[in-house]
Amino acid sequence: MFRHILPNAWAPLLVAFTLDIGGTILSASGLSFIGLGAEPGAAEWGKLVSDGRAFFPQKPWLVFYPGMAILVTTLGFNLLGDGLRDVVDPKNRR
């Protein structure tokens, strides 16, 4: 079992885990944006974007920087998962 199943199972699990991190970040940010996130006073990216909406015409960077942090982090984890899939997928080995 350890010789046949685990070498073929760990790579897809690792890739799925890294790809799911991006979705989890987006879900947590979306929930905190609508007010269903962590306790009040906690700094979350969705809450920062939500709070910055009121000041968007005067200070657009209050929305821009947390939004870019969400984008860059999610994109980074998705690219990491895609790269890991290319490297460790047993079906791509020659």
PDB file of C-alpha atoms in Angstrom:
ATOM      1  CA  MET A   1       0.000   0.000   0.000  1.00  0.00           C
ATOM      2  CA  PHE A   2       2.690   2.519   0.976  1.00  0.00           C
ATOM      3  CA  ARG A   3       4.719   1.676  -2.082  1.00  0.00           C
ATOM      4  CA  HIS A   4       1.946   1.963  -4.670  1.00  0.00           C
ATOM      5  CA  ILE A   5      -0.815   4.228  -3.392  1.00  0.00           C
ATOM      6  CA  LEU A   6       0.931   6.975  -1.431  1.00  0.00           C
ATOM      7  CA  PRO A   7       3.467   7.997  -4.105  1.00  0.00           C
ATOM      8  CA  ASN A   8       0.581   8.522  -6.522  1.00  0.00           C
ATOM      9  CA  ALA A   9      -1.715  10.166  -3.964  1.00  0.00           C
ATOM     10  CA  TRP A  10       0.474  12.776  -2.282  1.00  0.00           C
ATOM     11  CA  ALA A  11       1.074  14.879  -5.399  1.00  0.00           C
ATOM     12  CA  PRO A  12      -2.610  15.459  -6.271  1.00  0.00           C
ATOM     13  CA  LEU A  13      -3.380  16.133  -2.609  1.00  0.00           C
ATOM     14  CA  LEU A  14      -0.586  18.692  -2.370  1.00  0.00           C
ATOM     15  CA  VAL A  15      -1.736  20.416  -5.551  1.00  0.00           C
ATOM     16  CA  ALA A  16      -5.379  20.415  -4.438  1.00  0.00           C
ATOM     17  CA  PHE A  17      -4.371  21.872  -1.085  1.00  0.00           C
ATOM     18  CA  THR A  18      -2.430  24.755  -2.628  1.00  0.00           C
ATOM     19  CA  LEU A  19      -5.216  25.487  -5.120  1.00  0.00           C
ATOM     20  CA  ASP A  20      -7.815  25.447  -2.335  1.00  0.00           C
ATOM     21  CA  ILE A  21      -5.903  28.055  -0.335  1.00  0.00           C
ATOM     22  CA  GLY A  22      -6.765  30.700  -2.951  1.00  0.00           C
ATOM     23  CA  GLY A  23     -10.442  29.814  -2.828  1.00  0.00           C
ATOM     24  CA  THR A  24     -10.400  29.904   0.943  1.00  0.00           C
ATOM     25  CA  ILE A  25      -8.818  33.360   0.934  1.00  0.00           C
ATOM     26  CA  LEU A  26     -11.498  34.611  -1.473  1.00  0.00           C
ATOM     27  CA  SER A  27     -14.273  33.053   0.617  1.00  0.00           C
ATOM     28  CA  ALA A  28     -12.966  34.542   3.859  1.00  0.00           C
ATOM     29  CA  SER A  29     -12.520  37.951   2.230  1.00  0.00           C
ATOM     30  CA  GLY A  30     -16.003  37.847   0.748  1.00  0.00           C
ATOM     31  CA  LEU A  31     -17.584  36.900   4.054  1.00  0.00           C
ATOM     32  CA  SER A  32     -15.737  39.608   5.941  1.00  0.00           C
ATOM     33  CA  PHE A  33     -16.681  42.110   3.207  1.00  0.00           C
ATOM     34  CA  ILE A  34     -20.384  41.538   3.884  1.00  0.00           C
ATOM     35  CA  GLY A  35     -19.853  41.547   7.654  1.00  0.00           C
ATOM     36  CA  LEU A  36     -19.844  37.816   8.363  1.00  0.00           C
ATOM     37  CA  GLY A  37     -16.115  37.509   9.051  1.00  0.00           C
ATOM     38  CA  ALA A  38     -14.118  37.541  12.252  1.00  0.00           C
ATOM     39  CA  GLU A  39     -15.002  39.485  15.356  1.00  0.00           C
ATOM     40  CA  PRO A  40     -15.171  43.278  15.065  1.00  0.00           C
ATOM     41  CA  GLY A  41     -11.780  44.885  15.386  1.00  0.00           C
ATOM     42  CA  ALA A  42      -9.945  42.115  13.557  1.00  0.00           C
ATOM     43  CA  ALA A  43      -8.111  43.265  10.457  1.00  0.00           C
ATOM     44  CA  GLU A  44      -9.259  41.227   7.468  1.00  0.00           C
ATOM     45  CA  TRP A  45      -8.798  42.110   3.830  1.00  0.00           C
ATOM     46  CA  GLY A  46     -12.508  41.963   3.044  1.00  0.00           C
ATOM     47  CA  LYS A  47     -13.314  44.184   6.011  1.00  0.00           C
ATOM     48  CA  LEU A  48     -10.630  46.663   4.921  1.00  0.00           C
ATOM     49  CA  VAL A  49     -12.160  46.824   1.436  1.00  0.00           C
ATOM     50  CA  SER A  50     -15.640  47.235   2.904  1.00  0.00           C
ATOM     51  CA  ASP A  51     -14.544  50.031   5.235  1.00  0.00           C
ATOM     52  CA  GLY A  52     -12.700  51.806   2.424  1.00  0.00           C
ATOM     53  CA  ARG A  53     -15.769  51.945   0.170  1.00  0.00           C
ATOM     54  CA  ALA A  54     -17.127  54.980   2.012  1.00  0.00           C
ATOM     55  CA  PHE A  55     -13.929  56.924   1.289  1.00  0.00           C
ATOM     56  CA  PHE A  56     -13.336  55.643  -2.237  1.00  0.00           C
ATOM     57  CA  PRO A  57     -13.855  58.974  -4.088  1.00  0.00           C
ATOM     58  CA  GLN A  58     -11.359  60.794  -1.833  1.00  0.00           C
ATOM     59  CA  LYS A  59      -8.926  57.973  -0.942  1.00  0.00           C
ATOM     60  CA  PRO A  60      -9.084  55.131  -3.471  1.00  0.00           C
ATOM     61  CA  TRP A  61      -5.959  53.469  -2.053  1.00  0.00           C
ATOM     62  CA  LEU A  62      -7.995  52.363   0.980  1.00  0.00           C
ATOM     63  CA  VAL A  63      -9.721  49.895  -1.361  1.00  0.00           C
ATOM     64  CA  PHE A  64      -6.905  49.374  -3.854  1.00  0.00           C
ATOM     65  CA  TYR A  65      -4.188  48.004  -1.561  1.00  0.00           C
ATOM     66  CA  PRO A  66      -6.275  45.395   0.301  1.00  0.00           C
ATOM     67  CA  GLY A  67      -7.825  44.357  -3.019  1.00  0.00           C
ATOM     68  CA  MET A  68      -4.389  43.977  -4.574  1.00  0.00           C
ATOM     69  CA  ALA A  69      -3.244  41.963  -1.550  1.00  0.00           C
ATOM     70  CA  ILE A  70      -6.159  39.574  -2.082  1.00  0.00           C
ATOM     71  CA  LEU A  71      -5.427  39.361  -5.806  1.00  0.00           C
ATOM     72  CA  VAL A  72      -1.675  38.819  -5.495  1.00  0.00           C
ATOM     73  CA  THR A  73      -1.961  36.261  -2.695  1.00  0.00           C
ATOM     74  CA  THR A  74      -4.681  34.260  -4.432  1.00  0.00           C
ATOM     75  CA  LEU A  75      -2.888  34.398  -7.765  1.00  0.00           C
ATOM     76  CA  GLY A  76       0.361  33.373  -6.088  1.00  0.00           C
ATOM     77  CA  PHE A  77      -1.154  30.288  -4.481  1.00  0.00           C
ATOM     78  CA  ASN A  78      -2.899  29.331  -7.727  1.00  0.00           C
ATOM     79  CA  LEU A  79       0.326  29.658  -9.709  1.00  0.00           C
ATOM     80  CA  LEU A  80       2.169  27.681  -7.034  1.00  0.00           C
ATOM     81  CA  GLY A  81      -0.412  24.897  -7.263  1.00  0.00           C
ATOM     82  CA  ASP A  82      -0.248  24.900 -11.046  1.00  0.00           C
ATOM     83  CA  GLY A  83       3.542  24.727 -10.985  1.00  0.00           C
ATOM     84  CA  LEU A  84       3.500  21.949  -8.412  1.00  0.00           C
ATOM     85  CA  ARG A  85       1.082  20.006 -10.572  1.00  0.00           C
ATOM     86  CA  ASP A  86       3.441  20.282 -13.527  1.00  0.00           C
ATOM     87  CA  VAL A  87       6.410  19.139 -11.433  1.00  0.00           C
ATOM     88  CA  VAL A  88       4.988  16.343  -9.281  1.00  0.00           C
ATOM     89  CA  ASP A  89       2.165  14.851 -11.369  1.00  0.00           C
ATOM     90  CA  PRO A  90       3.049  11.186 -11.903  1.00  0.00           C
ATOM     91  CA  LYS A  91       1.247  11.124 -15.262  1.00  0.00           C
ATOM     92  CA  ASN A  92       3.601  13.780 -16.656  1.00  0.00           C
ATOM     93  CA  ARG A  93       6.753  11.889 -15.700  1.00  0.00           C
ATOM     94  CA  ARG A  94       8.721  10.302 -18.512  1.00  0.00           C
TER      95      ARG A  94
END
